[in-house]
């Protein structure tokens, strides 16, 4: 038995899309075995997993949490429940790939509004502190700065589905490999 704990429905949609790029079976497993916590609630995940373990002795789980600017570390205790806290502030930070956003919106190559906005709003790739501070949820909101720049809402799940495998951030690929290992072991 494998369980994936995530903060919200958008996280599920985004992780499933990324997982589909790596493995269709992992994408299905993440979709079928995801528990939405309703925000950053690692203690809730731990409590739920204790109940799962009472019924399924060999169960394994992975709980994925936003970094949220350096909040406290999640609880440790049951080695069968692993935690992953994004290095960046939000999972949405890993969607800020201009070409993938452009493809998700079906913008023509010569439409430079998105690229200008990204150049103005996003930190340099190597600026770890800048990425940790960046409020990607706000940027990608239906009325956020990127949506205003291109004149229409940006849907995170569509961006994730539009990403090529080589555009998926190394940390995301590492998490997916870890999820695959936990899924296969549980």
PDB file of C-alpha atoms in Angstrom:
ATOM      1  CA  UNK A   1       0.000   0.000   0.000  1.00  0.00           C
ATOM      2  CA  UNK A   2       1.327   3.428  -1.015  1.00  0.00           C
ATOM      3  CA  UNK A   3      -0.085   6.838  -0.009  1.00  0.00           C
ATOM      4  CA  UNK A   4       0.913  10.274  -1.286  1.00  0.00           C
ATOM      5  CA  UNK A   5      -0.014  13.224   0.939  1.00  0.00           C
ATOM      6  CA  UNK A   6      -0.241  16.588  -0.792  1.00  0.00           C
ATOM      7  CA  UNK A   7      -1.430  20.031   0.197  1.00  0.00           C
ATOM      8  CA  UNK A   8      -4.180  20.641  -2.358  1.00  0.00           C
ATOM      9  CA  UNK A   9      -5.966  19.622  -5.569  1.00  0.00           C
ATOM     10  CA  UNK A  10      -3.724  21.773  -7.757  1.00  0.00           C
ATOM     11  CA  UNK A  11      -0.667  19.954  -6.348  1.00  0.00           C
ATOM     12  CA  UNK A  12      -2.289  16.648  -7.303  1.00  0.00           C
ATOM     13  CA  UNK A  13      -2.928  17.829 -10.863  1.00  0.00           C
ATOM     14  CA  UNK A  14       0.609  19.180 -11.268  1.00  0.00           C
ATOM     15  CA  UNK A  15       2.366  16.138  -9.736  1.00  0.00           C
ATOM     16  CA  UNK A  16       0.250  13.735 -11.791  1.00  0.00           C
ATOM     17  CA  UNK A  17       1.166  15.598 -15.002  1.00  0.00           C
ATOM     18  CA  UNK A  18       4.872  15.512 -14.170  1.00  0.00           C
ATOM     19  CA  UNK A  19       4.676  11.850 -13.154  1.00  0.00           C
ATOM     20  CA  UNK A  20       3.000  10.979 -16.481  1.00  0.00           C
ATOM     21  CA  UNK A  21       6.145  12.260 -18.228  1.00  0.00           C
ATOM     22  CA  UNK A  22       8.249   9.787 -16.245  1.00  0.00           C
ATOM     23  CA  UNK A  23       5.946   6.771 -15.967  1.00  0.00           C
ATOM     24  CA  UNK A  24       2.259   6.262 -16.781  1.00  0.00           C
ATOM     25  CA  UNK A  25       1.933   3.776 -13.907  1.00  0.00           C
ATOM     26  CA  UNK A  26       3.417   6.318 -11.475  1.00  0.00           C
ATOM     27  CA  UNK A  27       0.987   8.947 -12.791  1.00  0.00           C
ATOM     28  CA  UNK A  28      -1.952   6.609 -12.158  1.00  0.00           C
ATOM     29  CA  UNK A  29      -0.651   5.647  -8.715  1.00  0.00           C
ATOM     30  CA  UNK A  30      -0.236   9.279  -7.692  1.00  0.00           C
ATOM     31  CA  UNK A  31      -3.714  10.047  -8.930  1.00  0.00           C
ATOM     32  CA  UNK A  32      -5.348   7.074  -7.202  1.00  0.00           C
ATOM     33  CA  UNK A  33      -3.383   7.141  -3.937  1.00  0.00           C
ATOM     34  CA  UNK A  34      -3.272  10.871  -3.179  1.00  0.00           C
ATOM     35  CA  UNK A  35      -4.695  12.317   0.013  1.00  0.00           C
ATOM     36  CA  UNK A  36      -5.282  16.066  -0.019  1.00  0.00           C
ATOM     37  CA  UNK A  37      -4.387  17.628   3.320  1.00  0.00           C
ATOM     38  CA  UNK A  38      -6.023  21.014   2.766  1.00  0.00           C
ATOM     39  CA  UNK A  39      -2.845  23.028   3.272  1.00  0.00           C
ATOM     40  CA  UNK A  40       0.513  22.457   4.911  1.00  0.00           C
ATOM     41  CA  UNK A  41      -0.520  19.947   7.583  1.00  0.00           C
ATOM     42  CA  UNK A  42       2.240  17.385   8.131  1.00  0.00           C
ATOM     43  CA  UNK A  43       0.812  16.343  11.501  1.00  0.00           C
ATOM     44  CA  UNK A  44      -2.481  15.495   9.797  1.00  0.00           C
ATOM     45  CA  UNK A  45      -0.590  13.307   7.313  1.00  0.00           C
ATOM     46  CA  UNK A  46       1.230  11.542  10.157  1.00  0.00           C
ATOM     47  CA  UNK A  47      -2.025  10.924  12.048  1.00  0.00           C
ATOM     48  CA  UNK A  48      -3.779   9.578   8.957  1.00  0.00           C
ATOM     49  CA  UNK A  49      -0.822   7.357   8.113  1.00  0.00           C
ATOM     50  CA  UNK A  50      -0.861   5.833  11.611  1.00  0.00           C
ATOM     51  CA  UNK A  51      -4.406   4.692  10.805  1.00  0.00           C
ATOM     52  CA  UNK A  52      -3.314   3.320   7.431  1.00  0.00           C
ATOM     53  CA  UNK A  53      -0.490   1.377   9.107  1.00  0.00           C
ATOM     54  CA  UNK A  54      -2.938  -0.237  11.538  1.00  0.00           C
ATOM     55  CA  UNK A  55      -4.780  -1.728   8.528  1.00  0.00           C
ATOM     56  CA  UNK A  56      -1.868  -2.175   6.085  1.00  0.00           C
ATOM     57  CA  UNK A  57       1.243  -3.213   7.997  1.00  0.00           C
ATOM     58  CA  UNK A  58       3.723  -2.736   5.120  1.00  0.00           C
ATOM     59  CA  UNK A  59       2.298   0.585   3.950  1.00  0.00           C
ATOM     60  CA  UNK A  60       4.646   3.323   2.743  1.00  0.00           C
ATOM     61  CA  UNK A  61       3.919   7.004   2.247  1.00  0.00           C
ATOM     62  CA  UNK A  62       5.374  10.220   0.962  1.00  0.00           C
ATOM     63  CA  UNK A  63       4.182  13.658   2.076  1.00  0.00           C
ATOM     64  CA  UNK A  64       5.014  16.606  -0.222  1.00  0.00           C
ATOM     65  CA  UNK A  65       4.941  20.077   1.323  1.00  0.00           C
ATOM     66  CA  UNK A  66       5.584  23.591   0.090  1.00  0.00           C
ATOM     67  CA  UNK A  67       8.669  25.248   1.533  1.00  0.00           C
ATOM     68  CA  UNK A  68       6.582  28.300   2.513  1.00  0.00           C
ATOM     69  CA  UNK A  69       9.635  30.371   3.256  1.00  0.00           C
ATOM     70  CA  UNK A  70      11.407  28.115   5.759  1.00  0.00           C
ATOM     71  CA  UNK A  71       8.601  26.944   8.048  1.00  0.00           C
ATOM     72  CA  UNK A  72       9.383  24.322  10.665  1.00  0.00           C
ATOM     73  CA  UNK A  73      10.470  20.878   9.574  1.00  0.00           C
ATOM     74  CA  UNK A  74       7.784  18.184   9.399  1.00  0.00           C
ATOM     75  CA  UNK A  75       7.546  15.618  12.197  1.00  0.00           C
ATOM     76  CA  UNK A  76       9.789  12.581  12.011  1.00  0.00           C
ATOM     77  CA  UNK A  77       8.917   9.297  13.602  1.00  0.00           C
ATOM     78  CA  UNK A  78       7.662   6.588  11.286  1.00  0.00           C
ATOM     79  CA  UNK A  79      10.387   5.735   8.756  1.00  0.00           C
ATOM     80  CA  UNK A  80       7.669   4.415   6.390  1.00  0.00           C
ATOM     81  CA  UNK A  81       6.351   8.005   6.064  1.00  0.00           C
ATOM     82  CA  UNK A  82       8.847  10.162   4.180  1.00  0.00           C
ATOM     83  CA  UNK A  83       8.571  13.929   3.829  1.00  0.00           C
ATOM     84  CA  UNK A  84       9.674  16.123   0.964  1.00  0.00           C
ATOM     85  CA  UNK A  85       9.697  19.888   1.468  1.00  0.00           C
ATOM     86  CA  UNK A  86      10.236  21.869  -1.717  1.00  0.00           C
ATOM     87  CA  UNK A  87      13.418  23.931  -1.659  1.00  0.00           C
ATOM     88  CA  UNK A  88      11.469  26.748  -3.283  1.00  0.00           C
ATOM     89  CA  UNK A  89       8.522  28.435  -1.599  1.00  0.00           C
ATOM     90  CA  UNK A  90       5.734  26.707  -3.583  1.00  0.00           C
ATOM     91  CA  UNK A  91       5.316  23.778  -5.971  1.00  0.00           C
ATOM     92  CA  UNK A  92       4.117  26.384  -8.495  1.00  0.00           C
ATOM     93  CA  UNK A  93       7.667  27.790  -8.585  1.00  0.00           C
ATOM     94  CA  UNK A  94       8.701  24.766 -10.632  1.00  0.00           C
ATOM     95  CA  UNK A  95       6.082  25.642 -13.274  1.00  0.00           C
ATOM     96  CA  UNK A  96       7.660  28.985 -14.083  1.00  0.00           C
ATOM     97  CA  UNK A  97       9.207  27.771 -17.330  1.00  0.00           C
ATOM     98  CA  UNK A  98       8.378  30.414 -19.957  1.00  0.00           C
ATOM     99  CA  UNK A  99       8.343  28.052 -22.960  1.00  0.00           C
ATOM    100  CA  UNK A 100       6.027  25.608 -21.175  1.00  0.00           C
ATOM    101  CA  UNK A 101       3.702  28.442 -20.148  1.00  0.00           C
ATOM    102  CA  UNK A 102       3.712  29.713 -23.740  1.00  0.00           C
ATOM    103  CA  UNK A 103       2.840  26.230 -25.061  1.00  0.00           C
ATOM    104  CA  UNK A 104       0.099  25.785 -22.452  1.00  0.00           C
ATOM    105  CA  UNK A 105      -1.489  29.043 -23.616  1.00  0.00           C
ATOM    106  CA  UNK A 106      -0.823  28.286 -27.293  1.00  0.00           C
ATOM    107  CA  UNK A 107       0.866  31.651 -27.690  1.00  0.00           C
ATOM    108  CA  UNK A 108       2.727  32.182 -30.961  1.00  0.00           C
ATOM    109  CA  UNK A 109       6.528  32.240 -30.831  1.00  0.00           C
ATOM    110  CA  UNK A 110       6.572  35.923 -31.777  1.00  0.00           C
ATOM    111  CA  UNK A 111       4.347  36.965 -28.833  1.00  0.00           C
ATOM    112  CA  UNK A 112       6.945  38.446 -26.485  1.00  0.00           C
ATOM    113  CA  UNK A 113       4.645  39.594 -23.645  1.00  0.00           C
ATOM    114  CA  UNK A 114       5.258  36.483 -21.545  1.00  0.00           C
ATOM    115  CA  UNK A 115       9.032  36.538 -22.005  1.00  0.00           C
ATOM    116  CA  UNK A 116       9.221  40.209 -21.025  1.00  0.00           C
ATOM    117  CA  UNK A 117       7.098  39.584 -17.929  1.00  0.00           C
ATOM    118  CA  UNK A 118       9.195  36.565 -16.918  1.00  0.00           C
ATOM    119  CA  UNK A 119      12.422  38.497 -17.429  1.00  0.00           C
ATOM    120  CA  UNK A 120      11.057  41.271 -15.176  1.00  0.00           C
ATOM    121  CA  UNK A 121       9.455  39.074 -12.490  1.00  0.00           C
ATOM    122  CA  UNK A 122      11.549  35.922 -12.119  1.00  0.00           C
ATOM    123  CA  UNK A 123      14.896  35.578 -10.346  1.00  0.00           C
ATOM    124  CA  UNK A 124      17.933  34.332 -12.199  1.00  0.00           C
ATOM    125  CA  UNK A 125      18.112  30.524 -12.352  1.00  0.00           C
ATOM    126  CA  UNK A 126      20.989  30.371  -9.837  1.00  0.00           C
ATOM    127  CA  UNK A 127      19.393  32.822  -7.343  1.00  0.00           C
ATOM    128  CA  UNK A 128      18.228  30.281  -4.721  1.00  0.00           C
ATOM    129  CA  UNK A 129      17.158  32.942  -2.205  1.00  0.00           C
ATOM    130  CA  UNK A 130      15.165  34.752  -4.878  1.00  0.00           C
ATOM    131  CA  UNK A 131      13.313  31.551  -5.766  1.00  0.00           C
ATOM    132  CA  UNK A 132      12.643  30.844  -2.072  1.00  0.00           C
ATOM    133  CA  UNK A 133      11.083  34.288  -1.625  1.00  0.00           C
ATOM    134  CA  UNK A 134       9.129  34.296  -4.896  1.00  0.00           C
ATOM    135  CA  UNK A 135       5.360  33.971  -4.460  1.00  0.00           C
ATOM    136  CA  UNK A 136       4.688  31.780  -7.493  1.00  0.00           C
ATOM    137  CA  UNK A 137       1.078  31.168  -6.431  1.00  0.00           C
ATOM    138  CA  UNK A 138       0.435  34.894  -6.702  1.00  0.00           C
ATOM    139  CA  UNK A 139       2.234  35.149 -10.047  1.00  0.00           C
ATOM    140  CA  UNK A 140       0.212  32.284 -11.521  1.00  0.00           C
ATOM    141  CA  UNK A 141      -3.125  33.343 -10.008  1.00  0.00           C
ATOM    142  CA  UNK A 142      -5.949  33.998 -12.505  1.00  0.00           C
ATOM    143  CA  UNK A 143      -5.502  37.722 -11.903  1.00  0.00           C
ATOM    144  CA  UNK A 144      -1.739  37.494 -11.262  1.00  0.00           C
ATOM    145  CA  UNK A 145       0.959  39.474 -12.996  1.00  0.00           C
ATOM    146  CA  UNK A 146       1.716  36.808 -15.581  1.00  0.00           C
ATOM    147  CA  UNK A 147      -1.959  36.402 -16.515  1.00  0.00           C
ATOM    148  CA  UNK A 148      -2.292  40.168 -16.843  1.00  0.00           C
ATOM    149  CA  UNK A 149       0.819  40.287 -19.019  1.00  0.00           C
ATOM    150  CA  UNK A 150      -0.576  37.753 -21.512  1.00  0.00           C
ATOM    151  CA  UNK A 151      -4.214  38.767 -21.201  1.00  0.00           C
ATOM    152  CA  UNK A 152      -5.597  35.457 -19.945  1.00  0.00           C
ATOM    153  CA  UNK A 153      -5.418  33.098 -16.968  1.00  0.00           C
ATOM    154  CA  UNK A 154      -2.628  30.542 -16.714  1.00  0.00           C
ATOM    155  CA  UNK A 155      -3.660  27.090 -15.526  1.00  0.00           C
ATOM    156  CA  UNK A 156      -0.890  25.357 -13.545  1.00  0.00           C
ATOM    157  CA  UNK A 157      -2.013  21.854 -14.517  1.00  0.00           C
ATOM    158  CA  UNK A 158      -1.916  22.759 -18.201  1.00  0.00           C
ATOM    159  CA  UNK A 159       1.576  24.200 -17.776  1.00  0.00           C
ATOM    160  CA  UNK A 160       2.746  20.963 -16.128  1.00  0.00           C
ATOM    161  CA  UNK A 161       1.222  18.928 -18.970  1.00  0.00           C
ATOM    162  CA  UNK A 162       2.923  21.199 -21.528  1.00  0.00           C
ATOM    163  CA  UNK A 163       6.377  20.728 -19.985  1.00  0.00           C
ATOM    164  CA  UNK A 164       8.866  18.574 -21.796  1.00  0.00           C
ATOM    165  CA  UNK A 165      10.754  16.100 -19.625  1.00  0.00           C
ATOM    166  CA  UNK A 166      13.964  18.137 -19.955  1.00  0.00           C
ATOM    167  CA  UNK A 167      12.117  21.211 -18.620  1.00  0.00           C
ATOM    168  CA  UNK A 168      11.134  19.488 -15.394  1.00  0.00           C
ATOM    169  CA  UNK A 169      13.369  20.780 -12.607  1.00  0.00           C
ATOM    170  CA  UNK A 170      15.992  18.422 -11.212  1.00  0.00           C
ATOM    171  CA  UNK A 171      14.405  18.548  -7.731  1.00  0.00           C
ATOM    172  CA  UNK A 172      11.041  17.500  -9.198  1.00  0.00           C
ATOM    173  CA  UNK A 173      12.658  14.618 -11.066  1.00  0.00           C
ATOM    174  CA  UNK A 174      14.339  13.539  -7.829  1.00  0.00           C
ATOM    175  CA  UNK A 175      11.016  13.602  -6.001  1.00  0.00           C
ATOM    176  CA  UNK A 176       9.374  11.541  -8.752  1.00  0.00           C
ATOM    177  CA  UNK A 177      12.169   8.958  -8.556  1.00  0.00           C
ATOM    178  CA  UNK A 178      11.688   8.817  -4.795  1.00  0.00           C
ATOM    179  CA  UNK A 179       7.902   8.458  -5.213  1.00  0.00           C
ATOM    180  CA  UNK A 180       8.472   5.645  -7.722  1.00  0.00           C
ATOM    181  CA  UNK A 181      10.736   3.845  -5.235  1.00  0.00           C
ATOM    182  CA  UNK A 182       8.250   4.296  -2.369  1.00  0.00           C
ATOM    183  CA  UNK A 183       5.374   3.203  -4.633  1.00  0.00           C
ATOM    184  CA  UNK A 184       7.210   0.052  -5.695  1.00  0.00           C
ATOM    185  CA  UNK A 185       8.219  -0.770  -2.101  1.00  0.00           C
ATOM    186  CA  UNK A 186       4.697  -0.202  -0.744  1.00  0.00           C
TER     187      UNK A 186
END
